[in-house]
Amino acid sequence: MDLPSYSGSQVRSPASMSQRLPLIFRRLHRFNQMDFEQAIWQLGYLCLAPRRVYRNVYFHKQTKNTWARDDPAILVLIAACLFVSAITWSFAYSYTVRQAFKLALFMILRDYLLTGIVVATVLWLVSNRLLVAPPSHSSPADSVVEWAYAFDVHTNAFFPFFLTLYVAQLFVLPVILKDNWVCLFLGNTLYLAGFAQYTYGVYLGLNALPFLIRSELLLSPLLPLFTAYIISLLGFNVAKHVLAVYFGS
């Protein structure tokens, strides 16, 4: 799949496939060059103080002339977390080994990577066409959102979402599937928290770029999300319906 590269108002397609892929994907095989300690630090602060993670993008831009990270260690760690999560969910649903590995592939390839490609592309298009500040003598010449940075934003927002709906939900699974309002409230609130965390994480990532304006528009999904949450409390158990579709049960 060709991944976009934005420059000005036009999209250019480099000749070779290796140039089309962001650097972070091209370095996935270089395990000996990955900084896992830094990646673990980032994952921790994405949950505790996510703004601290984005303070480093300025330094990264100055030293490597790109807003996007070039070290795929965080991708490897998230994939590993999803793999462990899939195995654990497989035990909960009495899956076979084959079904467990299939679930792991779905979580990594579909839930994280494919969703990330779609979200990053949407963010890349919307931010460059609607949120970039008008050119001025004080704005840098390369005031554009890189597609790879938009994928970074998805990655950073995805981890707290993962902890809420892939990890925390598993621990309260027997409770949120019960047929009473308190359990419905707990499960629906968990889903509200997960999607609100993701939305806020996307906002923080793009708000960190100094040449974007009106980034608060990225918080607009919170209103329909909260409205849907209030309506769901009338009797719609989100967890029960989502898990039934996800696991086919």
XYZ file of N, CA and C in Angstrom:
747
model
N 0.841 -1.190 0.000
C 0.000 0.000 0.000
C 0.871 1.232 0.000
N 0.563 2.220 -0.853
C 1.323 3.443 -0.903
C 0.900 4.349 0.234
N 1.861 4.785 1.020
C 1.578 5.705 2.088
C 1.914 7.105 1.616
N 1.107 8.097 1.967
C 1.254 9.426 1.411
C 2.443 10.172 1.957
N 2.941 11.085 1.164
C 3.997 11.991 1.578
C 3.562 13.383 1.194
N 3.384 14.266 2.172
C 2.748 15.548 1.918
C 3.798 16.620 1.780
N 3.655 17.450 0.777
C 4.524 18.597 0.593
C 3.707 19.697 -0.054
N 3.555 20.833 0.672
C 2.754 21.911 0.137
C 1.322 21.473 -0.013
N 0.744 21.735 -1.186
C -0.642 21.357 -1.441
C -0.741 20.156 -2.339
N 0.386 19.519 -2.662
C 0.382 18.387 -3.563
C 0.928 17.162 -2.872
N 0.465 15.993 -3.302
C 0.947 14.723 -2.788
C 1.881 14.119 -3.813
N 3.099 13.817 -3.418
C 4.074 13.250 -4.337
C 4.297 11.787 -4.015
N 4.425 10.985 -5.047
C 4.648 9.552 -4.866
C 6.077 9.220 -5.286
N 6.979 8.931 -4.355
C 8.347 8.562 -4.695
C 8.377 7.307 -5.529
N 9.465 7.125 -6.245
C 9.543 6.039 -7.218
C 9.620 4.672 -6.579
N 10.421 4.531 -5.574
C 10.645 3.201 -5.023
C 9.755 2.933 -3.827
N 9.414 1.651 -3.606
C 8.571 1.268 -2.475
C 9.260 1.581 -1.155
N 10.579 1.438 -1.108
C 11.293 1.703 0.138
C 11.175 3.166 0.542
N 11.117 4.062 -0.429
C 10.973 5.476 -0.130
C 9.546 5.816 0.276
N 8.584 5.023 -0.194
C 7.189 5.284 0.148
C 6.888 4.939 1.593
N 7.559 3.930 2.120
C 7.321 3.520 3.498
C 8.004 4.478 4.460
N 7.308 4.897 5.532
C 7.958 5.722 6.551
C 9.173 5.000 7.131
N 10.137 5.781 7.579
C 11.394 5.227 8.083
C 11.165 4.257 9.234
N 10.171 4.530 10.070
C 9.929 3.673 11.233
C 9.570 2.251 10.815
N 8.891 2.076 9.667
C 8.548 0.746 9.176
C 9.740 0.074 8.518
N 10.590 0.856 7.870
C 11.751 0.281 7.196
C 12.795 -0.226 8.183
N 12.721 0.223 9.422
C 13.711 -0.176 10.435
C 13.187 -1.252 11.379
N 12.047 -1.851 11.054
C 11.455 -2.841 11.953
C 12.328 -4.061 12.166
N 13.216 -4.366 11.227
C 14.057 -5.561 11.358
C 15.347 -5.283 12.120
N 15.616 -4.053 12.477
C 16.878 -3.697 13.132
C 16.708 -3.679 14.650
N 16.525 -4.854 15.230
C 16.277 -4.939 16.670
C 17.462 -4.432 17.488
N 18.673 -4.650 17.010
C 19.853 -4.242 17.783
C 20.015 -2.729 17.846
N 19.300 -1.992 17.014
C 19.396 -0.540 17.012
C 18.212 0.131 17.705
N 17.288 -0.656 18.224
C 16.095 -0.085 18.853
C 16.358 0.283 20.305
N 15.828 1.408 20.708
C 15.979 1.884 22.079
C 14.716 1.520 22.868
N 14.706 0.302 23.409
C 13.518 -0.169 24.126
C 13.342 0.552 25.466
N 14.437 0.980 26.064
C 14.333 1.710 27.331
C 13.587 3.025 27.127
N 13.924 3.744 26.054
C 13.228 4.982 25.739
C 11.762 4.717 25.406
N 11.501 3.634 24.673
C 10.126 3.295 24.297
C 9.282 2.969 25.529
N 9.856 2.238 26.485
C 9.136 1.919 27.727
C 8.846 3.193 28.509
N 9.823 4.110 28.547
C 9.621 5.404 29.208
C 8.454 6.147 28.568
N 8.397 6.145 27.248
C 7.319 6.836 26.545
C 5.963 6.191 26.839
N 5.898 4.871 26.837
C 4.634 4.186 27.113
C 4.142 4.513 28.519
N 5.061 4.578 29.461
C 4.676 4.919 30.826
C 4.103 6.316 30.928
N 4.781 7.276 30.316
C 4.321 8.659 30.391
C 3.093 8.924 29.526
N 2.841 8.082 28.530
C 1.604 8.228 27.755
C 0.383 7.995 28.634
N 0.566 7.270 29.706
C -0.526 7.014 30.658
C -0.522 8.019 31.813
N 0.668 8.446 32.240
C 0.771 9.295 33.424
C 0.800 10.782 33.097
N 1.568 11.157 32.088
C 1.717 12.568 31.715
C 2.037 12.651 30.226
N 1.031 12.452 29.376
C 1.294 12.348 27.935
C 1.922 13.588 27.317
N 1.706 14.758 27.906
C 2.306 15.971 27.346
C 3.831 15.906 27.376
N 4.394 15.196 28.340
C 5.862 15.093 28.423
C 6.441 14.362 27.218
N 5.690 13.408 26.685
C 6.169 12.665 25.512
C 6.324 13.608 24.325
N 5.386 14.539 24.185
C 5.408 15.423 23.023
C 6.397 16.576 23.169
N 6.944 16.774 24.354
C 7.997 17.777 24.486
C 9.238 17.390 23.691
N 9.407 16.084 23.469
C 10.599 15.613 22.760
C 10.510 15.805 21.248
N 9.322 16.078 20.715
C 9.213 16.195 19.262
C 9.957 17.413 18.755
N 10.056 18.466 19.572
C 10.793 19.657 19.153
C 12.272 19.327 18.993
N 12.826 18.617 19.984
C 14.233 18.213 19.911
C 14.464 17.290 18.726
N 13.535 16.364 18.497
C 13.660 15.425 17.385
C 13.644 16.157 16.053
N 12.809 17.173 15.938
C 12.732 17.953 14.707
C 14.038 18.704 14.458
N 14.611 19.256 15.523
C 15.847 20.020 15.389
C 17.036 19.149 15.028
N 17.068 17.938 15.573
C 18.236 17.074 15.359
C 18.120 16.194 14.124
N 16.893 15.770 13.779
C 16.732 14.822 12.672
C 15.842 15.347 11.540
N 15.413 16.595 11.680
C 14.629 17.267 10.644
C 13.343 16.514 10.291
N 12.731 15.924 11.279
C 11.441 15.264 11.091
C 10.705 15.285 12.415
N 9.387 15.439 12.335
C 8.580 15.397 13.548
C 8.339 13.960 14.001
N 8.339 13.035 13.074
C 7.997 11.647 13.381
C 9.181 10.901 13.986
N 8.887 9.952 14.866
C 9.944 9.113 15.432
C 10.459 8.160 14.362
N 11.731 7.801 14.463
C 12.336 6.874 13.506
C 12.721 5.553 14.153
N 12.482 5.420 15.455
C 12.805 4.190 16.180
C 11.523 3.364 16.345
N 11.464 2.169 15.742
C 10.233 1.358 15.808
C 10.083 0.545 17.082
N 10.890 0.805 18.100
C 10.825 0.013 19.332
C 9.425 0.051 19.948
N 8.778 1.205 19.905
C 7.445 1.313 20.515
C 6.427 0.479 19.752
N 6.603 0.346 18.426
C 5.712 -0.503 17.636
C 5.862 -1.964 18.050
N 7.106 -2.382 18.259
C 7.379 -3.758 18.662
C 6.777 -4.039 20.038
N 6.910 -3.090 20.971
C 6.370 -3.278 22.313
C 4.844 -3.344 22.302
N 4.203 -2.495 21.516
C 2.743 -2.533 21.435
C 2.275 -3.838 20.805
N 2.985 -4.290 19.761
C 2.630 -5.569 19.141
C 2.777 -6.707 20.146
N 3.835 -6.663 20.967
C 4.037 -7.690 21.988
C 2.923 -7.644 23.034
N 2.526 -6.443 23.427
C 1.428 -6.309 24.394
C 0.129 -6.872 23.828
N -0.131 -6.595 22.562
C -1.339 -7.116 21.922
C -1.297 -8.634 21.803
N -0.120 -9.173 21.543
C 0.018 -10.623 21.453
C -0.305 -11.278 22.800
N 0.270 -10.743 23.872
C 0.001 -11.282 25.210
C -1.470 -11.115 25.564
N -2.033 -9.968 25.201
C -3.446 -9.730 25.458
C -4.325 -10.740 24.725
N -3.976 -11.035 23.470
C -4.748 -12.001 22.681
C -4.713 -13.389 23.309
N -3.553 -13.784 23.791
C -3.435 -15.096 24.437
C -4.297 -15.147 25.693
N -4.295 -14.055 26.460
C -5.078 -14.006 27.696
C -6.575 -14.033 27.400
N -7.013 -13.247 26.401
C -8.422 -13.274 26.010
C -8.817 -14.656 25.487
N -7.884 -15.331 24.846
C -8.156 -16.673 24.317
C -8.443 -17.660 25.441
N -7.731 -17.513 26.552
C -8.015 -18.358 27.715
C -9.427 -18.068 28.245
N -9.785 -16.790 28.255
C -11.111 -16.419 28.771
C -12.232 -16.998 27.921
N -11.984 -17.127 26.621
C -13.012 -17.638 25.715
C -12.741 -19.082 25.278
N -11.819 -19.743 25.952
C -11.506 -21.163 25.696
C -11.161 -21.416 24.229
N -10.327 -20.565 23.673
C -9.902 -20.724 22.287
C -8.843 -21.812 22.165
N -8.752 -22.402 20.980
C -7.660 -23.314 20.681
C -6.399 -22.500 20.405
N -5.261 -23.185 20.297
C -4.002 -22.499 20.014
C -4.085 -21.770 18.672
N -4.659 -22.434 17.690
C -4.795 -21.815 16.370
C -5.669 -20.566 16.426
N -6.780 -20.653 17.156
C -7.659 -19.495 17.291
C -6.970 -18.358 18.045
N -6.134 -18.730 19.022
C -5.421 -17.712 19.793
C -4.439 -16.939 18.913
N -3.697 -17.647 18.070
C -2.749 -16.968 17.184
C -3.482 -16.138 16.129
N -4.618 -16.631 15.685
C -5.422 -15.861 14.731
C -5.923 -14.577 15.379
N -6.354 -14.671 16.640
C -6.805 -13.494 17.370
C -5.655 -12.500 17.538
N -4.462 -13.000 17.827
C -3.293 -12.127 17.983
C -3.000 -11.373 16.692
N -3.081 -12.075 15.564
C -2.856 -11.417 14.273
C -3.912 -10.350 14.012
N -5.161 -10.658 14.339
C -6.225 -9.677 14.153
C -5.980 -8.433 15.002
N -5.609 -8.637 16.248
C -5.381 -7.496 17.135
C -4.229 -6.632 16.651
N -3.155 -7.263 16.196
C -1.983 -6.502 15.766
C -2.199 -5.861 14.398
N -2.646 -6.666 13.429
C -2.745 -6.182 12.051
C -3.994 -5.331 11.820
N -5.137 -5.780 12.359
C -6.380 -5.053 12.099
C -6.597 -3.926 13.096
N -6.583 -4.285 14.415
C -6.935 -3.298 15.431
C -5.912 -2.172 15.531
N -4.641 -2.518 15.397
C -3.596 -1.499 15.566
C -3.082 -0.941 14.239
N -2.549 -1.808 13.363
C -1.899 -1.312 12.152
C -2.895 -0.788 11.119
N -3.877 -1.606 10.737
C -4.815 -1.173 9.707
C -5.627 0.036 10.177
N -6.122 -0.031 11.402
C -6.834 1.119 11.953
C -5.931 2.342 12.008
N -4.675 2.127 12.364
C -3.720 3.230 12.432
C -3.472 3.864 11.076
N -3.380 3.047 10.033
C -3.186 3.574 8.681
C -4.363 4.436 8.262
N -5.580 3.955 8.551
C -6.783 4.723 8.202
C -6.842 6.024 9.000
N -6.652 5.931 10.311
C -6.727 7.118 11.168
C -5.630 8.110 10.795
N -4.409 7.621 10.583
C -3.296 8.514 10.238
C -3.561 9.231 8.924
N -4.121 8.524 7.954
C -4.409 9.148 6.666
C -5.463 10.233 6.814
N -6.507 9.965 7.600
C -7.545 10.970 7.836
C -6.958 12.181 8.560
N -6.169 11.940 9.602
C -5.554 13.040 10.349
C -4.609 13.845 9.463
N -3.848 13.167 8.635
C -2.895 13.798 7.725
C -3.616 14.723 6.746
N -4.718 14.236 6.184
C -5.475 15.042 5.231
C -6.161 16.223 5.918
N -6.855 15.948 7.019
C -7.619 16.991 7.701
C -6.703 18.075 8.255
N -5.625 17.669 8.915
C -4.751 18.655 9.542
C -4.037 19.525 8.511
N -3.574 18.930 7.419
C -2.858 19.715 6.415
C -3.784 20.624 5.616
N -5.028 20.242 5.475
C -5.951 21.041 4.667
C -6.789 22.024 5.475
N -6.966 21.735 6.782
C -7.853 22.573 7.575
C -7.191 23.235 8.777
N -6.121 22.656 9.293
C -5.577 23.125 10.565
C -4.243 23.852 10.461
N -3.580 23.804 9.316
C -2.285 24.484 9.178
C -2.500 25.987 9.144
N -1.715 26.705 9.935
C -1.838 28.161 9.980
C -1.459 28.766 8.634
N -2.060 29.895 8.277
C -1.708 30.562 7.017
C -0.219 30.897 6.976
N 0.419 30.805 5.804
C 1.860 31.088 5.695
C 2.179 32.522 6.140
N 3.298 32.669 6.804
C 3.765 33.996 7.209
C 5.281 33.988 7.222
N 5.866 35.161 7.367
C 7.333 35.247 7.364
C 7.949 34.553 8.569
N 7.151 34.351 9.634
C 7.676 33.728 10.853
C 7.459 32.224 10.901
N 6.636 31.690 9.980
C 6.361 30.255 10.005
C 7.422 29.506 9.216
N 7.825 28.313 9.680
C 8.831 27.538 8.960
C 8.336 27.092 7.601
N 9.291 26.888 6.681
C 8.938 26.536 5.302
C 8.272 25.167 5.216
N 8.622 24.268 6.132
C 8.091 22.903 6.073
C 6.967 22.705 7.084
N 6.047 23.658 7.142
C 4.935 23.586 8.086
C 3.845 22.670 7.547
N 4.127 21.393 7.545
C 3.161 20.385 7.132
C 3.223 19.224 8.107
N 2.107 18.544 8.248
C 2.046 17.357 9.103
C 2.484 16.153 8.283
N 3.508 15.467 8.730
C 3.976 14.264 8.047
C 3.009 13.109 8.312
N 2.820 12.258 7.303
C 1.960 11.098 7.512
C 2.514 10.232 8.640
N 3.820 10.079 8.683
C 4.444 9.252 9.719
C 4.182 9.829 11.108
N 4.136 11.159 11.216
C 3.834 11.760 12.515
C 2.375 11.494 12.900
N 1.470 11.544 11.917
C 0.071 11.231 12.196
C -0.064 9.798 12.691
N 0.751 8.889 12.146
C 0.729 7.508 12.643
C 1.296 7.440 14.060
N 2.308 8.254 14.350
C 2.823 8.340 15.716
C 1.726 8.763 16.683
N 0.925 9.731 16.265
C -0.169 10.218 17.107
C -1.145 9.080 17.405
N -1.480 8.298 16.374
C -2.339 7.127 16.596
C -1.689 6.157 17.574
N -0.410 5.877 17.381
C 0.310 4.943 18.253
C 0.265 5.402 19.700
N 0.544 6.680 19.916
C 0.564 7.212 21.271
C -0.824 7.189 21.909
N -1.849 7.489 21.115
C -3.212 7.484 21.642
C -3.728 6.070 21.855
N -3.194 5.125 21.083
C -3.692 3.753 21.150
C -3.314 3.058 22.448
N -2.158 3.371 23.033
C -1.698 2.601 24.191
C -2.609 2.763 25.416
N -2.990 3.978 25.812
C -3.962 4.077 26.921
C -5.298 3.414 26.582
N -5.717 3.514 25.322
C -6.921 2.838 24.855
C -6.774 1.329 25.025
N -5.611 0.807 24.692
C -5.321 -0.619 24.850
C -5.414 -1.040 26.318
N -4.826 -0.255 27.204
C -4.847 -0.614 28.625
C -6.270 -0.631 29.177
N -7.117 0.251 28.662
C -8.491 0.335 29.164
C -9.365 -0.791 28.636
N -9.337 -1.015 27.303
C -10.296 -1.949 26.706
C -9.728 -3.333 26.410
N -8.429 -3.484 26.398
C -7.842 -4.806 26.164
C -7.358 -5.441 27.471
N -7.007 -4.605 28.449
C -6.467 -5.135 29.708
C -7.489 -4.985 30.841
N -7.861 -3.739 31.154
C -8.780 -3.522 32.277
C -10.118 -4.235 32.060
N -10.632 -4.186 30.827
C -11.912 -4.835 30.557
C -11.858 -6.337 30.823
N -10.695 -6.938 30.553
C -10.552 -8.375 30.773
C -10.703 -8.726 32.253
N -10.189 -7.872 33.126
C -10.245 -8.147 34.562
C -11.661 -8.016 35.123
N -12.478 -7.182 34.492
C -13.846 -6.991 34.998
C -14.869 -7.675 34.098
N -14.394 -8.563 33.224
C -15.268 -9.216 32.257
C -16.464 -9.919 32.903
N -16.265 -10.711 33.962
C -17.425 -11.401 34.558
C -18.482 -10.434 35.102
N -18.043 -9.232 35.468
C -18.963 -8.256 36.061
C -19.748 -7.513 34.992
N -19.051 -7.000 33.979
C -19.717 -6.126 33.004
C -20.682 -6.883 32.088
N -20.601 -8.202 32.074
C -21.518 -8.978 31.237
C -22.790 -9.398 31.972
N -22.882 -9.049 33.240
C -24.086 -9.395 34.003
C -25.254 -8.498 33.607
N -26.444 -9.010 33.830
C -27.656 -8.288 33.433
C -28.213 -7.460 34.585
N -27.504 -6.417 34.954
C -28.076 -5.446 35.879
C -27.475 -4.075 35.548
N -28.148 -3.014 36.023
C -27.787 -1.669 35.580
C -26.407 -1.237 36.068
N -26.043 -1.639 37.278
C -24.732 -1.246 37.809
C -23.611 -1.804 36.940
N -23.753 -3.051 36.524
C -22.737 -3.664 35.661
C -22.740 -3.020 34.275
N -23.933 -2.693 33.786
C -24.033 -1.981 32.511
C -23.333 -0.625 32.607
N -23.556 0.078 33.704
C -22.920 1.381 33.928
C -21.402 1.257 33.935
N -20.875 0.239 34.630
C -19.431 0.037 34.702
C -18.844 -0.253 33.321
N -19.467 -1.162 32.577
C -18.948 -1.516 31.262
C -19.018 -0.361 30.285
N -20.151 0.348 30.245
C -20.293 1.471 29.322
C -19.342 2.613 29.662
N -19.113 2.828 30.952
C -18.168 3.861 31.380
C -16.750 3.491 30.958
N -16.438 2.223 30.990
C -15.119 1.758 30.555
C -14.901 2.077 29.077
N -15.907 1.842 28.260
C -15.799 2.147 26.828
C -15.733 3.655 26.593
N -16.511 4.421 27.373
C -16.425 5.872 27.270
C -15.010 6.342 27.581
N -14.418 5.802 28.643
C -13.064 6.197 29.033
C -12.052 5.845 27.947
N -12.167 4.653 27.370
C -11.212 4.230 26.350
C -11.235 5.129 25.131
N -12.418 5.404 24.603
C -12.514 6.235 23.397
C -12.229 7.705 23.695
N -12.561 8.153 24.905
C -12.227 9.530 25.280
C -10.716 9.689 25.404
N -10.041 8.695 25.966
C -8.582 8.736 26.059
C -7.949 8.795 24.674
N -8.471 8.010 23.755
C -7.916 7.998 22.401
C -8.110 9.358 21.726
N -9.308 9.917 21.851
C -9.594 11.223 21.246
C -8.696 12.304 21.825
N -8.543 12.301 23.138
C -7.690 13.296 23.793
C -6.224 13.106 23.387
N -5.807 11.851 23.232
C -4.436 11.584 22.809
C -4.156 12.107 21.408
N -5.126 11.961 20.508
C -4.987 12.500 19.144
C -4.878 14.021 19.202
N -5.706 14.635 20.013
C -5.659 16.098 20.173
C -4.288 16.554 20.677
N -3.775 15.894 21.714
C -2.472 16.280 22.268
C -1.368 16.169 21.225
N -1.421 15.097 20.421
C -0.368 14.886 19.432
C -0.317 15.974 18.388
N -1.454 16.382 17.872
C -1.457 17.418 16.841
C -1.363 18.816 17.446
N -1.854 18.975 18.651
C -1.722 20.267 19.323
C -0.265 20.596 19.638
N 0.591 19.581 19.685
C 2.006 19.799 19.975
C 2.748 20.455 18.816
N 2.191 20.414 17.616
C 2.838 21.029 16.459
C 2.562 22.524 16.465
N 3.592 23.352 16.435
C 3.405 24.803 16.614
C 2.728 25.500 15.448
N 2.655 24.866 14.286
C 2.091 25.535 13.118
C 0.625 25.168 12.864
N 0.020 24.398 13.775
C -1.387 24.053 13.622
C -2.248 24.980 14.459
N -3.407 25.334 13.921
C -4.370 26.158 14.641
C -5.703 25.405 14.717
N -6.554 25.843 15.597
C -7.884 25.238 15.780
C -7.804 23.742 16.074
N -6.724 23.300 16.718
C -6.584 21.868 17.009
C -7.634 21.375 17.991
N -8.291 22.315 18.687
C -9.358 21.908 19.611
C -10.530 21.271 18.872
N -10.607 21.477 17.563
C -11.652 20.813 16.782
C -11.517 19.297 16.841
N -10.323 18.819 17.128
C -10.094 17.383 17.217
C -10.783 16.777 18.435
N -11.215 17.625 19.361
C -11.951 17.147 20.534
C -13.448 17.044 20.276
N -13.897 17.471 19.103
C -15.335 17.482 18.804
C -15.990 16.103 18.875
N -15.285 14.985 18.587
C -15.949 13.673 18.744
C -16.389 13.367 20.169
N -15.871 14.108 21.149
C -16.253 13.833 22.536
C -17.737 14.111 22.792
N -18.299 15.086 22.102
C -19.706 15.419 22.322
C -20.637 14.293 21.888
N -20.540 13.794 20.641
C -21.399 12.649 20.287
C -21.071 11.399 21.083
N -19.804 11.251 21.478
C -19.421 10.090 22.280
C -20.123 10.118 23.633
N -20.111 11.267 24.277
C -20.752 11.377 25.595
C -22.270 11.271 25.468
N -22.828 11.830 24.384
C -24.272 11.716 24.152
C -24.688 10.256 23.988
N -23.897 9.517 23.187
C -24.193 8.096 22.990
C -24.062 7.332 24.311
N -23.104 7.734 25.146
C -22.926 7.086 26.447
C -24.157 7.285 27.329
N -24.665 8.507 27.383
C -25.851 8.799 28.203
C -27.046 7.980 27.716
N -27.228 7.928 26.404
C -28.349 7.153 25.850
C -28.193 5.665 26.161
N -26.944 5.165 26.102
C -26.700 3.741 26.339
C -27.064 3.328 27.757
N -27.022 4.284 28.698
C -27.338 3.954 30.084
C -28.818 3.625 30.281
N -29.609 3.874 29.254
C -31.025 3.522 29.328
C -31.256 2.020 29.187
N -30.189 1.284 28.836
C -30.357 -0.171 28.781
C -29.533 -0.905 27.749
N -28.616 -0.191 27.064
C -27.802 -0.839 26.037
C -26.425 -1.169 26.613
N -26.146 -2.465 26.784
C -24.859 -2.902 27.332
C -23.818 -2.952 26.210
N -22.975 -1.921 26.139
C -21.992 -1.805 25.060
C -21.023 -2.982 25.064
N -20.510 -3.325 26.240
C -19.531 -4.406 26.338
C -20.105 -5.723 25.828
N -21.309 -6.026 26.228
C -21.916 -7.298 25.823
C -22.072 -7.367 24.303
N -22.504 -6.279 23.675
C -22.711 -6.284 22.228
C -21.386 -6.267 21.459
N -20.435 -5.467 21.931
C -19.135 -5.394 21.253
C -18.401 -6.719 21.319
N -18.366 -7.336 22.479
C -17.660 -8.602 22.643
C -18.349 -9.729 21.876
N -19.668 -9.665 21.774
C -20.386 -10.675 20.995
C -20.004 -10.591 19.525
N -19.846 -9.377 19.006
C -19.419 -9.206 17.610
C -17.948 -9.566 17.444
N -17.116 -9.118 18.394
C -15.667 -9.313 18.299
C -15.282 -10.791 18.374
N -15.909 -11.490 19.302
C -15.540 -12.909 19.511
C -16.552 -13.867 18.922
N -17.568 -13.337 18.294
C -18.545 -14.207 17.626
C -19.312 -15.083 18.561
N -19.625 -14.558 19.730
C -20.361 -15.356 20.715
C -21.559 -14.597 21.241
